[in-house]
PDB file of C-alpha atoms and ligand atoms in Angstrom:
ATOM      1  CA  UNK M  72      -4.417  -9.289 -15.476  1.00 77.00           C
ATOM      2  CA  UNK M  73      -4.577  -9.579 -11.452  1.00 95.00           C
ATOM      3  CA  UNK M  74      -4.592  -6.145 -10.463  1.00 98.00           C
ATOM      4  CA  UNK M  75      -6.671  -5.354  -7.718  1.00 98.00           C
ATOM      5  CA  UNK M  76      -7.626  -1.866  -8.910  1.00 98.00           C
ATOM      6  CA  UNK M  77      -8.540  -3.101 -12.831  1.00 98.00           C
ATOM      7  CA  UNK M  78     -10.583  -5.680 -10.814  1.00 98.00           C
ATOM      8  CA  UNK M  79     -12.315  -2.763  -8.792  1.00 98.00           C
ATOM      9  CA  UNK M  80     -12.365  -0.394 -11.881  1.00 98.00           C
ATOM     10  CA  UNK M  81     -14.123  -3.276 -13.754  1.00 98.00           C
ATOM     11  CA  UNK M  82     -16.526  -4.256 -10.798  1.00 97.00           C
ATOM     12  CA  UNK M  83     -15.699  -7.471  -9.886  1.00 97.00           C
ATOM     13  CA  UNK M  84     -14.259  -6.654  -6.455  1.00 97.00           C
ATOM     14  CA  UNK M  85     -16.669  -4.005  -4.391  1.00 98.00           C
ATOM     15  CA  UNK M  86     -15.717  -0.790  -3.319  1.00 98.00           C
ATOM     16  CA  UNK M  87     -16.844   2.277  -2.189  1.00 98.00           C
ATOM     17  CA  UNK M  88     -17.171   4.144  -5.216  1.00 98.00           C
ATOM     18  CA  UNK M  89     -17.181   8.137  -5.353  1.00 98.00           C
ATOM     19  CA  UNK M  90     -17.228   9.083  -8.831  1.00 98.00           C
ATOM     20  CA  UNK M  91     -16.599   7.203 -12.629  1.00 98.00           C
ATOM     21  CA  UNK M  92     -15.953   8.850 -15.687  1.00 98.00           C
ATOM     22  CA  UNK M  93     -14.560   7.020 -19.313  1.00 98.00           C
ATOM     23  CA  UNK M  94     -10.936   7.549 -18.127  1.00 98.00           C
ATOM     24  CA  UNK M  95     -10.921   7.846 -14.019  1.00 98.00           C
ATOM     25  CA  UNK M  96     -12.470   5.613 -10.971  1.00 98.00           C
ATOM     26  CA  UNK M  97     -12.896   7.446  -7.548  1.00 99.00           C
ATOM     27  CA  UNK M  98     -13.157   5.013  -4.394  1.00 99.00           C
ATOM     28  CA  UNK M  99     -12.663   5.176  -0.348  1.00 98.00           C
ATOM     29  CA  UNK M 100      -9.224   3.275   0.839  1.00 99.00           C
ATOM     30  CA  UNK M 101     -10.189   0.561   2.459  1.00 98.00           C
ATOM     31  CA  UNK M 102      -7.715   1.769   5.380  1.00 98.00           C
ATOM     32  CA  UNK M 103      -8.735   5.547   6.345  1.00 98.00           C
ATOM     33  CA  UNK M 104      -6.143   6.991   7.224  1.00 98.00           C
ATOM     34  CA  UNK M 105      -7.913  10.083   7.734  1.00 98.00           C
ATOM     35  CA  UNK M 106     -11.624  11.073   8.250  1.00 98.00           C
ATOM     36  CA  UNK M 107     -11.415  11.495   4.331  1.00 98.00           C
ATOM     37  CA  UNK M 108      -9.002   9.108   2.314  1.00 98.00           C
ATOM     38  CA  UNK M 109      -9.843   8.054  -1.231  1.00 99.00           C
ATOM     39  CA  UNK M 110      -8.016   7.396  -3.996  1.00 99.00           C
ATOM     40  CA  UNK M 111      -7.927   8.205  -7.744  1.00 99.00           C
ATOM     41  CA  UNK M 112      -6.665   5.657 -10.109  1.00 98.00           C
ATOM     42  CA  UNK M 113      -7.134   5.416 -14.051  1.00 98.00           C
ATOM     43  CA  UNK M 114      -9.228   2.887 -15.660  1.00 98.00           C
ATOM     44  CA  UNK M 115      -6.223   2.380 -17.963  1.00 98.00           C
ATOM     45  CA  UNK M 116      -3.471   0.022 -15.891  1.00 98.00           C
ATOM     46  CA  UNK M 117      -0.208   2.170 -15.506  1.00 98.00           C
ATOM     47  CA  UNK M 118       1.305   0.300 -12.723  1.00 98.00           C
ATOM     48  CA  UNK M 119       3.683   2.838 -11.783  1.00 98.00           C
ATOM     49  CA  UNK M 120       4.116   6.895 -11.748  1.00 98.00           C
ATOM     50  CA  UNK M 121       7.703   5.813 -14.133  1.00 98.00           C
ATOM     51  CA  UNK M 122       5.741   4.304 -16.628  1.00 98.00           C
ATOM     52  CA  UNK M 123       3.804   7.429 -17.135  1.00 97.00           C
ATOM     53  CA  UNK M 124       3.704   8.612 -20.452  1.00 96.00           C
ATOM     54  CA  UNK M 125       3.705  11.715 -22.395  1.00 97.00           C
ATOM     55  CA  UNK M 126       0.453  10.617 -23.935  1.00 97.00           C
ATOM     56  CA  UNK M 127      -0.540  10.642 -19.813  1.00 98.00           C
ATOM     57  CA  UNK M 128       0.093  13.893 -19.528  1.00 98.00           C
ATOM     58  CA  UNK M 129      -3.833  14.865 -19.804  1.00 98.00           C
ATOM     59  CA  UNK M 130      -4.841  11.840 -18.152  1.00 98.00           C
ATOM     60  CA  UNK M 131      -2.736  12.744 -14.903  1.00 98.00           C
ATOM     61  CA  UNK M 132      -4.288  16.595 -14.627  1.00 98.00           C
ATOM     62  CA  UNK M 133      -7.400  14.868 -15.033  1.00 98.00           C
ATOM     63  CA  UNK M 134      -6.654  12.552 -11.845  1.00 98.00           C
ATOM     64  CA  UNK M 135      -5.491  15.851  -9.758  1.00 98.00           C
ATOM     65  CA  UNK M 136      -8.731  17.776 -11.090  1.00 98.00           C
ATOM     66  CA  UNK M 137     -11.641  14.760 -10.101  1.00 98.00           C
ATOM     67  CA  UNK M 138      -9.416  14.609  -6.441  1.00 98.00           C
ATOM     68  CA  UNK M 139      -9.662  18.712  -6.373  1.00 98.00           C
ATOM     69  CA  UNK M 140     -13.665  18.458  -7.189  1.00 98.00           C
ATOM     70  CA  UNK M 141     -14.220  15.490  -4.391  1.00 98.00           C
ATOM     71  CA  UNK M 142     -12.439  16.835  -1.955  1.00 98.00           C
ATOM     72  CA  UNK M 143     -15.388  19.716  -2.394  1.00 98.00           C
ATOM     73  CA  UNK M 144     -18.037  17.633  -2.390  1.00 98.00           C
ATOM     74  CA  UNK M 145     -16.866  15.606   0.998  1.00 98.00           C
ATOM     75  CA  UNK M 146     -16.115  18.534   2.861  1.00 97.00           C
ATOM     76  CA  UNK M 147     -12.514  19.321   2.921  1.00 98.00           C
ATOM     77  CA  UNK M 148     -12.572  23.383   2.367  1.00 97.00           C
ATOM     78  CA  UNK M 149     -10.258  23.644   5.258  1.00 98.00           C
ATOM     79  CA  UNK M 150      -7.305  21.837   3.311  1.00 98.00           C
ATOM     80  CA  UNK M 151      -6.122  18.549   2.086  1.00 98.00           C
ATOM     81  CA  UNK M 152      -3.131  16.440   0.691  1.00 98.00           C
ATOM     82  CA  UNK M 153      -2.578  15.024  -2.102  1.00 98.00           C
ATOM     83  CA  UNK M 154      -0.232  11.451  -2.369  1.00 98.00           C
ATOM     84  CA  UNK M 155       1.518   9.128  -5.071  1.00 98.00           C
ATOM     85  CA  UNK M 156       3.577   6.346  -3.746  1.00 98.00           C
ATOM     86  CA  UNK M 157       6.046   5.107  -6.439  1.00 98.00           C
ATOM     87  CA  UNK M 158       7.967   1.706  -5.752  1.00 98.00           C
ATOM     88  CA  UNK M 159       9.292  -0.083  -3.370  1.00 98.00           C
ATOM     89  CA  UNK M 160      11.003   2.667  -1.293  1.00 97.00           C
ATOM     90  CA  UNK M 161       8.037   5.460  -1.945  1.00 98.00           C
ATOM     91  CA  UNK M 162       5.528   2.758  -0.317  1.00 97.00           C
ATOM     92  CA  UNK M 163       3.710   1.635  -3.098  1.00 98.00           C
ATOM     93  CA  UNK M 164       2.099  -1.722  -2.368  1.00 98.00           C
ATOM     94  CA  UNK M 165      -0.561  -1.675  -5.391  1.00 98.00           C
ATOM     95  CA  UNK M 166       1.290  -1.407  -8.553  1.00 98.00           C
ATOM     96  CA  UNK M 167      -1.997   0.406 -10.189  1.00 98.00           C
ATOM     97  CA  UNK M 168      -1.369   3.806 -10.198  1.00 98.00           C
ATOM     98  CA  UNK M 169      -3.272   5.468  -7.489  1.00 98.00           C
ATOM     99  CA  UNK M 170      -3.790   9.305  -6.266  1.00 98.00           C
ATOM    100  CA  UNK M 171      -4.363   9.236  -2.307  1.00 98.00           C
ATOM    101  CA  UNK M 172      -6.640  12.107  -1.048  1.00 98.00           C
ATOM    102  CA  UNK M 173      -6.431  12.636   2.949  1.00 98.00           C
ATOM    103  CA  UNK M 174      -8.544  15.426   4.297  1.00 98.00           C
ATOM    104  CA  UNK M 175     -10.712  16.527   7.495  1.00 98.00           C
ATOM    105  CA  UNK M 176      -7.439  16.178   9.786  1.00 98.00           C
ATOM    106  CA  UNK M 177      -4.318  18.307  10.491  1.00 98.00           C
ATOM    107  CA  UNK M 178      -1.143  16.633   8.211  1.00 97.00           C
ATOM    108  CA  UNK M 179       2.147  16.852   9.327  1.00 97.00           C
ATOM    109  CA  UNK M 180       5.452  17.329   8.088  1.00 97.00           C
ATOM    110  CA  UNK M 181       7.904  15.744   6.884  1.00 95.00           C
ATOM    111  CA  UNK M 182       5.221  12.491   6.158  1.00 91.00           C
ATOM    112  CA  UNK M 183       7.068   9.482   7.762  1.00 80.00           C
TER     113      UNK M 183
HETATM  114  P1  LIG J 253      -0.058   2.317  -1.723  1.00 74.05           P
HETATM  115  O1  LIG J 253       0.579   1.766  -0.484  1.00 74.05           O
HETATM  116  O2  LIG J 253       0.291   3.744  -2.013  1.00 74.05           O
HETATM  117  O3  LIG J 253       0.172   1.403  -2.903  1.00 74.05           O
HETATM  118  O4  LIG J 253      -1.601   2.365  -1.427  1.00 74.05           O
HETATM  119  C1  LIG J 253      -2.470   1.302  -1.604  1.00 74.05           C
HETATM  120  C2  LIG J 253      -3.740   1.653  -0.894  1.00 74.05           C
HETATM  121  O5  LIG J 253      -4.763   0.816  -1.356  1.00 74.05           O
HETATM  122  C3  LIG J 253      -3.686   1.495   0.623  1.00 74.05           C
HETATM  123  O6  LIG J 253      -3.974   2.741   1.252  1.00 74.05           O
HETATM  124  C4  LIG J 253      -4.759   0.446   0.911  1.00 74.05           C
HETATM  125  O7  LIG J 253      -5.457   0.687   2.106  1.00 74.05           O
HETATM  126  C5  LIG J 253      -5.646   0.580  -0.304  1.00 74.05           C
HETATM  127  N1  LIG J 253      -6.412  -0.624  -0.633  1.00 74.05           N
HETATM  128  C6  LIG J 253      -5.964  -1.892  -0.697  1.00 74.05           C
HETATM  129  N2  LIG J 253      -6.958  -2.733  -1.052  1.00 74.05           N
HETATM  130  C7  LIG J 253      -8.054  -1.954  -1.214  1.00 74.05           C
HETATM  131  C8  LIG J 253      -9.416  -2.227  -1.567  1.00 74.05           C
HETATM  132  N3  LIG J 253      -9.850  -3.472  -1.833  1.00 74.05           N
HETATM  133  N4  LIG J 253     -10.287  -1.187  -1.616  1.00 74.05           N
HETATM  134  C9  LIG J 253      -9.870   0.063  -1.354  1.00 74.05           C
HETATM  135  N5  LIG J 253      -8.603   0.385  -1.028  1.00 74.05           N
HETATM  136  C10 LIG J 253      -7.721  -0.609  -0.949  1.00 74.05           C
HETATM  137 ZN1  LIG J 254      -4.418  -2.408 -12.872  1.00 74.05          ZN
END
């Protein structure tokens, strides 16, 4: 399949990995767009949050938990945010489901 993220999540493009367990991958976005932005994807392709499954439920808390224990370990105490871009009109330009983590600057509101 050409999906970048199953070709990170299977090693054969690089990236800056953070943490791997049997059903989650953990890497740095390769375009900060804060001090601290990673994202969160599932070794499983879903390519977007509407193909989500009820068998996903588990596998989704699981995401939001390994972004909850990172953003501990990279020093973001002081707050963070949490982001899923679905589609076209949501932003979504990988179609891998992906969990973006921002921390270590001030966010804003209403995101543009
Ligand atoms: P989205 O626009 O929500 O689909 O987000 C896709 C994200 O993937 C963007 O923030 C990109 O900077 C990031 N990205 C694209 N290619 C790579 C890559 N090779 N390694 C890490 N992050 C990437
Ligand atoms: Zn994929």
């Amino acid at each position: 399949m050409d999906c970048l993220f199953c070709k990170i999540v299977a090693g054969d493009i690089p990236a800056r990995k953070l943490y791997e367990d049997d059903q989650v991958f953990a890497f740095h976005d390769i375009g900060p767009q804060a001090p601290v932005h990673f994202l969160v994807v599932p070794k499983r392709h879903i390519a977007t949050l509407n193909d989500l499954g009820e068998d996903d439920k588990a596998l989704a808390g699981h995401m939001l938990f390994t972004a909850q224990r990172l953003t501990k370990e990279l020093g973001c105490d002081a707050g963070f945010r949490v982001v899923m871009n679905c589609n076209a009109q949501g932003g979504q330009t990988v179609y891998h489901i992906h969990m973006h983590v921002l921390g270590q600057r001030q966010m804003h509101w209403p995101p543009g």
